[in-house]
Coordinates of C-alpha atoms in Angstrom, one line a residue:
X1 CA 179.4 106.6 181.8
X2 CA 176.3 105.0 183.3
X3 CA 174.2 106.8 180.7
X4 CA 176.6 105.5 177.7
X5 CA 176.1 102.0 179.0
X6 CA 172.4 102.1 179.2
X7 CA 172.0 103.3 175.3
X8 CA 173.1 99.7 173.6
X9 CA 170.9 98.0 176.3
X10 CA 168.0 100.3 175.5
X11 CA 168.8 99.7 171.7
X12 CA 169.1 96.3 171.9
X13 CA 165.7 96.0 173.8
X14 CA 163.9 98.2 171.4
X15 CA 165.3 96.1 168.5
X16 CA 164.2 92.8 170.0
X17 CA 160.6 94.4 170.5
X18 CA 160.3 95.5 166.9
X19 CA 161.6 92.1 165.6
X20 CA 158.9 90.4 168.1
X21 CA 156.2 92.4 166.8
X22 CA 157.2 91.6 163.1
X23 CA 157.4 88.0 163.7
X24 CA 154.1 87.9 165.7
X25 CA 152.2 89.5 163.3
X26 CA 153.7 87.0 160.5
X27 CA 152.7 83.9 162.4
X28 CA 149.4 85.5 163.1
X29 CA 148.8 85.9 159.3
X30 CA 150.3 82.6 158.4
X31 CA 148.0 80.8 160.9
X32 CA 144.8 82.8 160.4
X33 CA 143.1 80.0 158.8
X34 CA 139.1 78.8 159.6
X35 CA 138.5 81.8 161.8
X36 CA 135.5 81.9 164.0
X37 CA 133.3 84.9 163.2
X38 CA 136.1 86.7 161.7
X39 CA 137.8 86.9 165.1
X40 CA 141.2 85.7 166.6
X41 CA 139.8 82.2 167.0
X42 CA 141.6 79.7 165.0
X43 CA 142.7 76.0 165.3
X44 CA 146.3 77.1 165.6
X45 CA 147.8 80.2 167.6
X46 CA 151.6 79.8 167.2
X47 CA 152.2 83.5 168.2
X48 CA 151.4 82.6 171.5
X49 CA 154.4 80.4 171.9
X50 CA 156.5 83.4 170.5
X51 CA 155.0 86.0 173.1
X52 CA 155.5 83.1 175.9
X53 CA 159.1 82.7 174.7
X54 CA 159.7 86.5 175.0
X55 CA 158.3 86.5 178.5
X56 CA 160.4 83.8 179.7
X57 CA 163.5 85.8 178.2
X58 CA 163.1 89.2 179.6
X59 CA 160.1 88.8 182.1
X60 CA 157.2 91.6 182.5
X61 CA 159.2 93.7 179.9
X62 CA 157.3 91.7 177.3
X63 CA 154.0 93.0 178.0
X64 CA 154.4 96.3 175.8
X65 CA 155.5 94.6 172.8
X66 CA 152.8 91.9 173.3
X67 CA 149.9 94.3 173.4
X68 CA 151.4 96.2 170.6
X69 CA 151.6 93.0 168.2
X70 CA 148.0 92.1 169.4
X71 CA 147.0 95.4 168.3
X72 CA 148.7 95.4 164.9
X73 CA 147.4 92.0 164.0
X74 CA 143.6 93.1 164.7
X75 CA 144.2 95.8 162.3
X76 CA 146.6 94.5 159.6
X77 CA 145.4 90.8 159.8
X78 CA 141.7 91.0 160.6
X79 CA 140.6 94.5 160.0
X80 CA 139.7 95.2 163.4
X81 CA 136.6 93.4 163.3
X82 CA 135.8 94.2 167.0
X83 CA 136.0 98.1 166.7
X84 CA 139.0 99.9 168.4
X85 CA 137.6 99.9 172.3
X86 CA 136.9 96.3 172.1
X87 CA 140.1 95.4 170.3
X88 CA 142.2 97.6 172.8
X89 CA 140.2 96.0 175.8
X90 CA 140.8 92.6 174.4
X91 CA 144.4 93.0 174.0
X92 CA 144.7 94.1 177.6
X93 CA 142.8 91.2 178.7
X94 CA 145.1 88.6 176.8
X95 CA 148.4 90.0 177.7
X96 CA 147.3 90.1 181.3
X97 CA 146.0 86.4 180.9
X98 CA 149.1 85.5 178.8
X99 CA 151.4 87.1 181.1
X100 CA 149.9 85.2 184.0
X101 CA 150.5 81.9 182.3
X102 CA 153.9 82.8 181.1
X103 CA 155.1 84.0 184.7
X104 CA 153.5 80.6 186.2
X105 CA 155.4 78.7 183.6
X106 CA 158.7 80.8 184.0
X107 CA 158.8 79.8 187.7
X108 CA 157.9 76.4 187.3
X109 CA 161.1 76.3 184.8
X110 CA 163.2 78.2 187.4
X111 CA 162.1 75.7 190.4
X112 CA 163.0 72.9 188.3
X113 CA 166.6 71.6 187.3
X114 CA 165.4 68.8 185.4
X115 CA 163.3 68.3 182.1
X116 CA 161.9 65.0 181.6
X117 CA 158.5 63.5 181.0
X118 CA 157.2 64.2 184.6
X119 CA 158.2 67.8 184.2
X120 CA 156.5 68.2 180.6
X121 CA 153.4 66.5 182.0
X122 CA 153.1 69.1 185.0
X123 CA 154.0 72.3 182.7
X124 CA 151.4 71.0 179.9
X125 CA 148.8 70.7 182.5
X126 CA 149.6 74.1 184.1
X127 CA 149.4 75.7 180.7
X128 CA 146.1 73.9 179.7
X129 CA 144.3 74.8 182.9
X130 CA 145.7 78.6 182.7
X131 CA 144.9 79.1 179.0
X132 CA 141.4 77.8 179.7
X133 CA 140.8 80.3 182.3
X134 CA 142.3 82.7 180.0
X135 CA 140.1 81.4 176.9
X136 CA 136.9 81.8 179.1
X137 CA 137.9 85.6 179.9
X138 CA 138.5 86.4 176.4
X139 CA 135.8 84.8 174.5
X140 CA 133.4 85.9 177.4
X141 CA 134.3 89.7 176.7
X142 CA 133.6 89.3 173.0
X143 CA 130.3 87.4 174.0
X144 CA 129.2 90.4 176.0
X145 CA 130.5 92.9 173.2
X146 CA 128.0 91.0 171.0
X147 CA 130.6 89.8 168.6
X148 CA 129.7 86.0 169.5
X149 CA 126.3 84.4 170.2
X150 CA 125.7 83.3 173.5
X151 CA 124.9 79.8 172.2
X152 CA 128.3 79.8 170.7
X153 CA 130.1 80.6 173.8
X154 CA 131.1 77.3 175.0
X155 CA 132.1 75.9 171.1
X156 CA 134.3 79.2 170.8
X157 CA 135.9 79.0 174.2
X158 CA 136.7 75.2 173.3
X159 CA 138.2 76.0 169.9
X160 CA 140.3 79.1 171.3
X161 CA 141.8 77.1 174.0
X162 CA 142.4 74.4 171.7
X163 CA 144.2 76.6 169.3
X164 CA 146.6 78.2 171.9
X165 CA 147.5 74.6 173.5
X166 CA 148.1 73.5 170.1
X167 CA 150.2 76.6 169.2
X168 CA 152.1 75.7 172.4
X169 CA 152.7 72.1 171.7
X170 CA 153.7 72.3 168.3
X171 CA 155.7 75.7 168.2
X172 CA 157.2 76.4 171.5
X173 CA 159.8 73.5 171.5
X174 CA 161.6 74.5 168.2
X175 CA 161.5 78.4 169.6
X176 CA 162.9 77.3 172.8
X177 CA 165.7 75.5 170.8
X178 CA 166.3 78.4 168.6
X179 CA 166.5 80.9 171.4
X180 CA 169.6 79.5 173.0
X181 CA 173.3 79.3 171.0
X182 CA 173.5 75.8 172.3
X183 CA 170.3 74.8 171.0
X184 CA 171.0 76.3 167.7
X185 CA 174.0 74.7 167.4
X186 CA 172.6 71.2 168.2
X187 CA 169.8 71.8 165.7
X188 CA 172.6 72.7 162.9
X189 CA 174.2 69.7 163.5
X190 CA 171.1 67.5 163.5
X191 CA 170.4 69.4 160.1
X192 CA 173.8 67.8 158.9
X193 CA 172.7 64.6 159.4
X194 CA 171.4 62.1 156.6
X195 CA 168.6 60.9 158.9
X196 CA 167.2 64.5 159.5
X197 CA 167.1 64.9 155.9
X198 CA 165.5 61.4 155.4
X199 CA 162.5 61.8 158.0
X200 CA 161.9 65.6 156.7
X201 CA 161.6 64.2 153.2
X202 CA 159.2 61.3 154.4
X203 CA 157.2 63.9 156.2
X204 CA 157.0 66.1 153.1
X205 CA 156.1 63.1 151.0
X206 CA 153.3 61.8 153.2
X207 CA 152.1 65.0 153.6
X208 CA 152.0 65.7 149.6
X209 CA 150.6 62.1 148.8
X210 CA 147.7 62.5 151.4
X211 CA 146.5 66.3 150.3
X212 CA 147.4 65.8 146.9
X213 CA 144.8 62.7 146.6
X214 CA 147.5 60.3 146.0
X215 CA 146.7 58.3 149.2
X216 CA 143.0 58.0 150.4
X217 CA 142.0 61.3 148.5
X218 CA 142.7 63.3 151.3
X219 CA 140.6 61.7 153.7
X220 CA 141.3 61.6 157.5
X221 CA 141.6 57.9 158.0
X222 CA 145.2 57.9 156.5
X223 CA 146.8 60.7 159.0
X224 CA 148.1 58.3 161.2
X225 CA 151.1 57.9 158.4
X226 CA 152.6 61.1 159.9
X227 CA 153.5 59.1 162.9
X228 CA 156.3 57.2 161.1
X229 CA 158.6 60.5 160.6
X230 CA 157.9 61.7 164.2
X231 CA 158.9 58.6 165.8
X232 CA 161.9 58.2 163.3
X233 CA 163.0 61.5 164.6
X234 CA 162.3 61.0 168.4
X235 CA 163.4 57.8 168.7
X236 CA 166.9 58.6 166.8
X237 CA 167.6 62.1 167.9
X238 CA 165.2 63.0 171.0
X239 CA 163.3 65.9 171.4
X240 CA 165.1 68.4 169.5
X241 CA 164.7 66.5 166.4
X242 CA 160.8 66.0 167.5
X243 CA 160.7 69.8 167.9
X244 CA 161.8 70.4 164.2
X245 CA 159.7 67.7 162.4
X246 CA 156.5 68.6 164.3
X247 CA 156.7 72.3 163.3
X248 CA 157.6 70.9 159.8
X249 CA 154.4 68.9 159.6
X250 CA 152.4 71.7 160.9
X251 CA 153.6 74.2 158.3
X252 CA 152.8 71.3 155.9
X253 CA 149.4 70.9 156.8
X254 CA 148.8 74.6 157.0
X255 CA 149.9 75.3 153.5
X256 CA 147.8 72.4 152.2
X257 CA 144.9 73.6 153.7
X258 CA 145.7 77.2 152.4
X259 CA 146.3 75.8 148.8
X260 CA 142.8 74.3 148.8
X261 CA 144.1 70.6 149.1
X262 CA 141.9 69.7 152.0
X263 CA 138.4 69.9 151.5
X264 CA 137.0 67.0 153.3
X265 CA 138.8 67.3 156.7
X266 CA 137.9 70.0 159.1
X267 CA 141.0 71.8 159.9
X268 CA 140.1 72.0 163.4
X269 CA 140.2 68.0 163.6
X270 CA 143.3 67.9 161.7
X271 CA 145.0 70.5 164.1
X272 CA 143.8 68.4 167.1
X273 CA 145.4 65.4 165.9
X274 CA 148.4 67.4 164.9
X275 CA 148.8 68.1 168.6
X276 CA 148.4 64.4 169.6
X277 CA 151.0 63.6 166.9
X278 CA 153.3 66.4 168.8
X279 CA 152.6 65.4 172.1
X280 CA 153.3 61.6 171.4
X281 CA 156.5 62.5 169.6
X282 CA 157.8 64.8 172.3
X283 CA 157.1 62.6 175.2
X284 CA 159.2 59.7 173.2
X285 CA 161.9 62.1 172.5
X286 CA 162.0 63.3 176.1
X287 CA 162.0 59.3 177.1
X288 CA 165.2 58.9 174.6
X289 CA 166.9 61.8 175.9
X290 CA 166.5 60.5 179.7
X291 CA 167.6 57.1 178.7
X292 CA 170.6 58.5 177.0
X293 CA 171.6 60.8 179.9
X294 CA 171.0 58.0 182.3
X295 CA 173.5 55.9 180.4
X296 CA 176.0 58.5 180.0
X297 CA 175.8 59.0 183.9
X298 CA 176.1 55.1 184.2
X299 CA 179.1 55.3 181.9
X300 CA 180.8 58.0 184.0
X301 CA 180.0 56.0 187.4
X302 CA 181.6 52.9 185.9
X303 CA 184.4 54.9 184.8
X304 CA 185.0 56.4 188.4
X305 CA 184.7 52.9 189.3
X306 CA 187.2 51.8 187.2
X307 CA 189.6 54.7 188.4
X308 CA 189.6 53.3 191.9
X309 CA 190.0 49.7 190.8
X310 CA 192.7 50.8 188.3
X311 CA 194.5 52.7 190.9
X312 CA 195.3 49.5 192.6
X313 CA 196.6 48.2 189.0
X314 CA 198.6 51.4 188.8
X315 CA 200.2 50.8 192.1
X316 CA 200.9 47.5 191.2
X317 CA 202.3 48.0 187.8
X318 CA 204.4 51.0 189.0
X319 CA 205.7 49.2 191.9
X320 CA 208.3 47.0 190.3
X321 CA 209.7 49.5 187.9
X322 CA 210.1 52.5 190.6
X323 CA 211.6 49.7 193.1
X324 CA 214.1 48.9 190.2
X325 CA 214.8 52.5 189.5
X326 CA 215.6 53.2 193.4
X327 CA 217.7 50.5 193.3
X328 CA 219.5 51.3 190.2
X329 CA 220.0 54.9 191.5
X330 CA 221.6 53.6 194.9
X331 CA 223.9 51.4 192.5
X332 CA 224.6 54.6 190.7
X333 CA 225.7 56.7 193.8
X334 CA 228.0 53.6 194.9
X335 CA 229.6 53.4 191.8
X336 CA 230.5 57.1 191.8
X337 CA 231.1 57.4 195.4
X338 CA 233.6 54.6 195.4
X339 CA 234.8 54.2 192.1
X340 CA 234.5 50.5 191.8
X341 CA 234.2 49.1 188.4
X342 CA 233.0 52.4 186.4
X343 CA 232.6 50.1 183.4
X344 CA 229.1 49.0 185.0
X345 CA 227.9 52.6 185.0
X346 CA 226.6 53.0 181.6
X347 CA 225.0 49.4 181.8
X348 CA 222.9 50.6 185.1
X349 CA 221.9 53.6 183.4
X350 CA 220.6 52.0 180.4
X351 CA 218.6 50.0 182.9
X352 CA 217.3 52.8 184.6
X353 CA 216.1 54.4 181.0
X354 CA 214.4 51.0 180.4
X355 CA 212.6 51.1 183.5
X356 CA 211.6 54.8 183.2
X357 CA 210.0 54.0 179.8
X358 CA 208.1 51.1 181.6
X359 CA 206.5 53.6 183.7
X360 CA 205.7 55.9 180.9
X361 CA 204.1 53.1 179.0
X362 CA 201.8 52.1 182.0
X363 CA 200.6 55.5 182.6
X364 CA 200.0 56.2 179.0
X365 CA 198.0 52.9 178.8
X366 CA 195.8 54.0 181.8
X367 CA 195.3 57.4 180.6
X368 CA 194.0 56.1 177.5
X369 CA 191.6 53.5 179.0
X370 CA 190.1 56.3 181.0
X371 CA 189.7 58.8 178.2
X372 CA 188.7 56.6 175.5
X373 CA 187.9 52.9 176.8
X374 CA 190.6 51.6 174.3
X375 CA 192.5 48.6 175.0
X376 CA 196.3 47.6 174.2
X377 CA 196.1 44.0 173.5
X378 CA 199.0 41.8 173.6
X379 CA 199.6 37.9 173.8
X380 CA 200.1 37.1 177.6
X381 CA 200.5 33.9 179.5
X382 CA 197.5 33.6 182.1
X383 CA 200.0 32.2 184.3
X384 CA 201.6 35.7 184.4
X385 CA 198.5 37.4 184.9
X386 CA 197.4 35.0 187.9
X387 CA 200.9 35.3 189.7
X388 CA 200.7 39.1 189.6
X389 CA 197.5 39.1 191.2
X390 CA 198.2 36.7 193.6
X391 CA 201.2 38.4 194.8
X392 CA 199.0 41.3 195.6
X393 CA 196.9 39.3 197.9
X394 CA 199.6 37.2 199.5
X395 CA 200.2 39.6 202.6
X396 CA 196.5 40.1 203.2
X397 CA 195.9 36.4 202.8
X398 CA 198.4 35.5 205.2
X399 CA 197.4 38.0 207.8
X400 CA 193.7 36.7 207.3
X401 CA 194.5 32.9 207.5
X402 CA 193.4 32.6 203.9
X403 CA 194.7 29.6 201.9
X404 CA 195.0 30.8 198.4
X405 CA 196.1 28.2 196.0
X406 CA 196.7 28.1 192.2
X407 CA 196.2 25.4 189.5
X408 CA 197.3 27.2 186.2
X409 CA 199.1 25.2 183.4
X410 CA 202.2 27.6 182.3
X411 CA 202.2 28.5 178.7
X412 CA 198.3 29.2 178.0
X413 CA 198.6 32.4 176.3
X414 CA 195.7 34.8 175.4
X415 CA 195.4 38.1 173.7
X416 CA 194.2 40.7 176.2
X417 CA 194.9 44.0 177.7
X418 CA 196.8 42.5 180.9
X419 CA 195.9 45.6 183.0
X420 CA 192.5 45.0 182.3
X421 CA 192.3 41.5 182.7
X422 CA 194.3 41.9 186.0
X423 CA 191.7 44.2 187.1
X424 CA 189.1 41.6 186.7
X425 CA 190.7 39.0 188.4
X426 CA 191.6 40.9 191.2
X427 CA 187.9 41.9 191.6
X428 CA 187.0 38.4 191.7
X429 CA 189.6 37.6 194.2
X430 CA 188.9 40.7 196.6
X431 CA 185.4 39.5 196.5
X432 CA 186.1 35.7 197.6
X433 CA 188.4 37.3 200.1
X434 CA 185.4 39.3 201.7
X435 CA 183.3 36.0 201.4
X436 CA 185.8 33.7 203.2
X437 CA 186.0 36.3 206.2
X438 CA 182.8 34.7 207.6
X439 CA 184.2 31.4 208.0
X440 CA 186.4 30.3 210.7
X441 CA 190.1 30.7 210.0
X442 CA 190.6 27.0 209.0
X443 CA 188.1 27.0 206.4
X444 CA 188.9 30.1 204.8
X445 CA 190.2 28.7 201.2
X446 CA 190.5 30.5 197.6
X447 CA 191.3 28.3 194.6
X448 CA 192.0 30.0 191.0
X449 CA 192.2 27.6 188.1
X450 CA 192.5 28.1 184.5
X451 CA 191.9 25.5 181.9
X452 CA 191.6 25.1 178.2
X453 CA 188.1 24.5 176.8
X454 CA 186.8 23.4 173.6
X455 CA 187.0 26.1 170.5
X456 CA 190.4 27.6 171.6
X457 CA 189.2 29.3 174.8
X458 CA 190.4 29.8 178.3
X459 CA 188.4 29.4 181.3
X460 CA 189.5 31.1 184.5
X461 CA 187.4 30.0 187.8
X462 CA 187.8 31.7 191.1
X463 CA 186.4 29.4 193.9
X464 CA 185.8 30.0 197.8
X465 CA 184.4 28.3 200.6
X466 CA 182.4 31.4 201.2
X467 CA 178.3 30.9 201.6
X468 CA 177.9 30.5 198.1
X469 CA 175.6 32.8 195.7
X470 CA 171.7 32.5 195.8
X471 CA 169.9 32.1 192.5
X472 CA 168.1 35.5 193.5
X473 CA 171.5 37.1 194.0
X474 CA 172.9 35.8 190.5
X475 CA 170.2 37.5 188.9
X476 CA 171.2 40.7 189.8
X477 CA 174.9 40.2 190.5
X478 CA 176.2 42.0 187.4
X479 CA 173.9 44.9 187.5
X480 CA 175.4 48.2 188.4
X481 CA 174.8 49.7 191.7
X482 CA 173.8 46.4 193.2
X483 CA 176.3 45.2 196.1
X484 CA 176.2 42.7 198.9
X485 CA 178.5 44.7 200.8
X486 CA 177.7 47.7 203.2
X487 CA 180.4 49.8 201.6
X488 CA 180.2 48.6 198.0
X489 CA 179.5 50.8 195.2
X490 CA 177.7 47.6 193.4
X491 CA 180.0 48.6 190.1
X492 CA 183.0 46.0 190.4
X493 CA 181.3 43.2 188.8
X494 CA 179.4 45.2 186.3
X495 CA 182.7 46.7 185.1
X496 CA 184.3 43.3 185.2
X497 CA 181.5 42.0 182.7
X498 CA 182.2 45.3 180.4
X499 CA 185.8 44.2 180.2
X500 CA 185.5 40.9 179.7
X501 CA 182.9 41.2 177.0
X502 CA 184.8 43.7 175.2
X503 CA 187.5 41.2 174.8
X504 CA 185.1 38.7 173.5
X505 CA 184.6 36.5 176.5
X506 CA 181.9 36.2 179.1
X507 CA 181.5 36.1 182.7
X508 CA 179.0 34.3 185.0
X509 CA 178.4 32.8 188.6
X510 CA 177.1 29.7 189.7
X511 CA 175.0 28.8 192.6
X512 CA 176.1 26.3 195.0
X513 CA 177.2 25.9 198.8
X514 CA 180.8 27.4 197.8
X515 CA 181.4 30.7 195.9
X516 CA 182.2 30.3 192.1
X517 CA 182.6 32.7 189.2
X518 CA 183.9 32.0 186.0
X519 CA 184.9 33.9 183.1
X520 CA 186.1 32.6 179.5
X521 CA 188.5 34.3 176.9
X522 CA 189.6 33.5 173.6
X523 CA 193.2 32.1 173.4
X524 CA 195.9 33.6 171.0
X525 CA 195.9 31.4 168.0
X526 CA 192.8 29.5 167.4
X527 CA 194.6 27.2 164.6
X528 CA 197.3 26.1 167.0
X529 CA 195.4 25.4 170.3
X530 CA 193.8 22.1 171.1
X531 CA 191.9 20.7 173.8
X532 CA 193.7 19.1 176.6

């Protein structure tokens, strides 16, 4: 059984090795442009990225197929210019050097769980240093063999290292994405987006115009136009799109050079500035991805905070119907046990069904809020909302000697999700209760008012006798994770602002000797409301 289970693995590894060798030789042939002294010293070495990817995936087992690929490339692409002995020795040296670079990067990737600008900078510096040492050894061997003049040692090493770095920067990101199922799915999804077609088409048009002589007769000064599709891709779709557009531009530049469309610009200079384009685009893409990740984490944190805040709303909303269900249930028991007025039994049961439906509606609305953030708007009297919130704090205020007063004119109707606006008001009142606790019992006061404003709007104010809010505190009051409480998350007011703004209103605080927070919401019927 053990022998049988090894056959597919060995077959799969052999197939992977053969595919790698074929792809490596093909990439070497495509990128074999402007070779120095007819050797493997070119401005772009994408085959290094392919070998690096194989090493990252299977480890040291990549050494043998990498050696074979190097030897085949020397025979098939360059015609074995260094001879069989030097060729074999240089292949061993390159596999050893590239293997050390790959192993260092593999361990760095394994020890890091984040992929951002800081990590990318570290990895890029690591690769550049390692490739520089590897290039010195490789070019030094060719110099000792008499294939490179001694006076050309520095220039040859520089060109070889730059070619490897450019191959890493412009090829590795796309290969890394294609190597994982999730990356391929994301790339396929991006290819179906009209913006992807837009920036790819723009890149193709710009390359064609520059190197067909329509813009500046192929001169170098117009190369900066290629920043446009790269920045477009990076800013809109992140680093995955950047990897795609960078590789497409690289292939376009190489193809233009092979077709003889570039005759006034050294290919090495084009490649160097192409690498600058790629690095800028990748860092922009990473920044965009980091910001989106942070925004998603913040959104999740806000929803978790909403879960805690809405738990109180859920308890309040379900308390009345559950209490009613319990009362109706006891009434049914009494009617069935004593047989008194059995005609009342259907009416009591109907009321139980209605209360059960109310419970179901509350649960469904809260579930939809947590899942999608949707609101169920309804015309509601602001007095009903205020009375419901005040009832929740009545016992706490009485125990803490807090005088909670209300000045709300009945009949002022707003179109809101009642549960969410109750959450906002409850959060403001809870903050006010905390603020007045620092005062002596006889000075603990909270006032809730609601008045009409011009423009068919309603203003709700929560004022307390606490120490007030400083100008410095106001600037950060509604920012996430900023809290004046020792046990606070700093998400209540941020969540309140999100809810109020989602209803088309606004919320703010005012400085003074007393705490003062206000929020404004539109009234139900703009045409029928008037200023009072």
